[in-house]
Amino acid sequence: MTDNVIAAVVNVDIEGPRISRHVYGHFAEHLGRCIYGGFYVGEDSDIPNEGGIRLDVVEALRALDIPNLRWPGGCFADEYHWMDGIGPKDERPVMVNTHWGGVEENNHFGTHEFMALCELLGTEPYISGNVGSGTVREMSEWVEYLTRDGDSPMARLRKANGRQEPWKVRFWGLGNETWGCGGNMTAEHYAQEARRYGTYCRDYGDNKLYKIAAGASDFNYDWTEQLMKQLGHLGCQRVNSSFYHALSVHYYTIAGTWANKGSATVFDTDEYYATMVKAARTDELLTGHSNVMDCYDPHKTVGLVLDEWGTWWDVEPGTNPGFLYQQNTLRDALVASVHFDIFHRHADRLVMANIAQTLNVLQAMILTDPDSKALVLTPTYHVFQMNKGHQDAASLRVDVRGGLPTREVGDATLETVSVSASRKDGRVLLSLSNLDADAAADVEIELRGGALSEVESRILTAGALQDHNTPESPESVAPRAHNGFSIEGDTLRVHLPAHSFVTVTGTVSGSTRGR
Ligand code: AHR
């Protein structure tokens, strides 16, 4: 196939908005084998663990520098009663996890276990409170239990359960999908509830909550508008609301229909391109919600949080349909890399994003085998790892001369090359994805405002889009050094084989200017 040739310009000395590290956030729900049999194997397990938390999982995730972990759901959050998950394990009540497989939940993984997991991972907790079936008092007391120092009923209870010092908790979700599993509310009703719940989630001592209202599904801009209206501003005022500081949105990449989402590993090229069109629509999604927010908050003080994203396929044959266990191929990796380019371009408004989910559920980083207990890193894991230098970096604009190569997919036009760039600590990082299933691409980037040295490149690709990792073949899709690049004067040339993800990083000379 003939290569696509792309010419681009990057001004390495003109820094755009900072890419929040929290767009590389994670999500762990009481769903299938994400918590039980995933993160948490119990203290009696023969798998090495600390307080029941699986240590090889911790080690693998620490290598990603994961910035935050959302818990306990998802839909589960709105039927979770936190007091059931504290105190002696054998006295904790059992409940039914009605959303996910109707299995019994013994509450052995609760608040203390989650906070211990965050400490092991070196990550910030993002707790989703229960609005759907909970009470304002219940949520308010959870905040007090976690974060209040000194003497108070909940602080005493926490101490009685073995934790003297309060924890630091910044990210706090006011419900989840309140338009659906979180209470089936209207936007108008929920916006009032968010103000009410937000009122009673207090800041104790120097712990400052960053409250996130449960936002829209997909392209429901009306939901976003209702939440923005409730903050009481329109036009050029600065929004300074203590009810909530951000709104969320959920968007999954589904190539087929909800009834028939398709297999994670058995798909043809048409399905592959349909998937990429859906993934690329994340740009339209973030632009649409940001535009609505701009009308009420032009100074961008309210954050946008995409706290569930990723691919959603039919479950693997023979597994529990309620457990959402799916394999992960090179296609999933390219979905992730395209999302990150979009996130970097929306750094002015997007403060956080959370892939669904970290372990054994949906587009996971890690899959564990229930029989052999083997741990496998997925192709998606490697994208997070290769891209971690973008966390908290200044975004750099990538201007393309003459446009990117495209392909018609049904009624849609897909750009088959995606690029983003950032600068941090004197290093520039470029991420480049070639989505074309068959043709290679060559990208020629004119670097203005500074020269690159000590350049290194890595590539993630495979013989087929369907390739994936298993305990028998854990490195079928794994990054390796890429020598398909050259640097001559101010021009960086990068060769992108068909269906590949490439990163290029180098030390940059010269100082910077803000945009
Ligand atoms: O991630 C799986 C589920 O998808 C979550 O529980 C819910 O919020 C969403 O519908």
CSV table of C-alpha atoms and ligand atoms in Angstrom, one decimal, residues 27 29 31 74-75 100 176-177 250 252 308 312 324 356-357 362, ligand 1:
chain,number,residue,atom,x,y,z
A,27,PHE,CA,-12.1,3.2,37.7
A,29,GLU,CA,-16.2,-1.0,40.5
A,31,LEU,CA,-18.4,-5.6,39.3
A,74,GLY,CA,-20.6,3.0,38.6
A,75,CYS,CA,-24.1,1.7,39.1
A,100,TRP,CA,-23.8,-6.9,38.2
A,176,ASN,CA,-23.5,8.2,39.2
A,177,GLU,CA,-25.7,8.2,36.0
A,250,HIS,CA,-20.0,9.1,30.2
A,252,TYR,CA,-18.4,4.3,25.7
A,308,GLU,CA,-16.3,6.5,32.3
A,312,TRP,CA,-17.6,-2.2,25.5
A,324,LEU,CA,-18.4,-7.6,31.7
A,356,ALA,CA,-13.7,1.8,32.5
A,357,GLN,CA,-12.3,-0.2,34.1
A,362,LEU,CA,-14.4,-3.7,30.0
B,1,AHR,O1,-18.7,0.6,33.8
B,1,AHR,C1,-19.8,-0.2,33.8
B,1,AHR,C2,-21.1,0.6,34.0
B,1,AHR,O2,-21.3,1.5,32.9
B,1,AHR,C3,-21.1,1.5,35.2
B,1,AHR,O3,-21.4,0.9,36.4
B,1,AHR,C4,-22.2,2.5,34.9
B,1,AHR,O4,-22.0,3.8,35.4
B,1,AHR,C5,-22.1,2.6,33.3
B,1,AHR,O5,-23.4,2.4,32.8
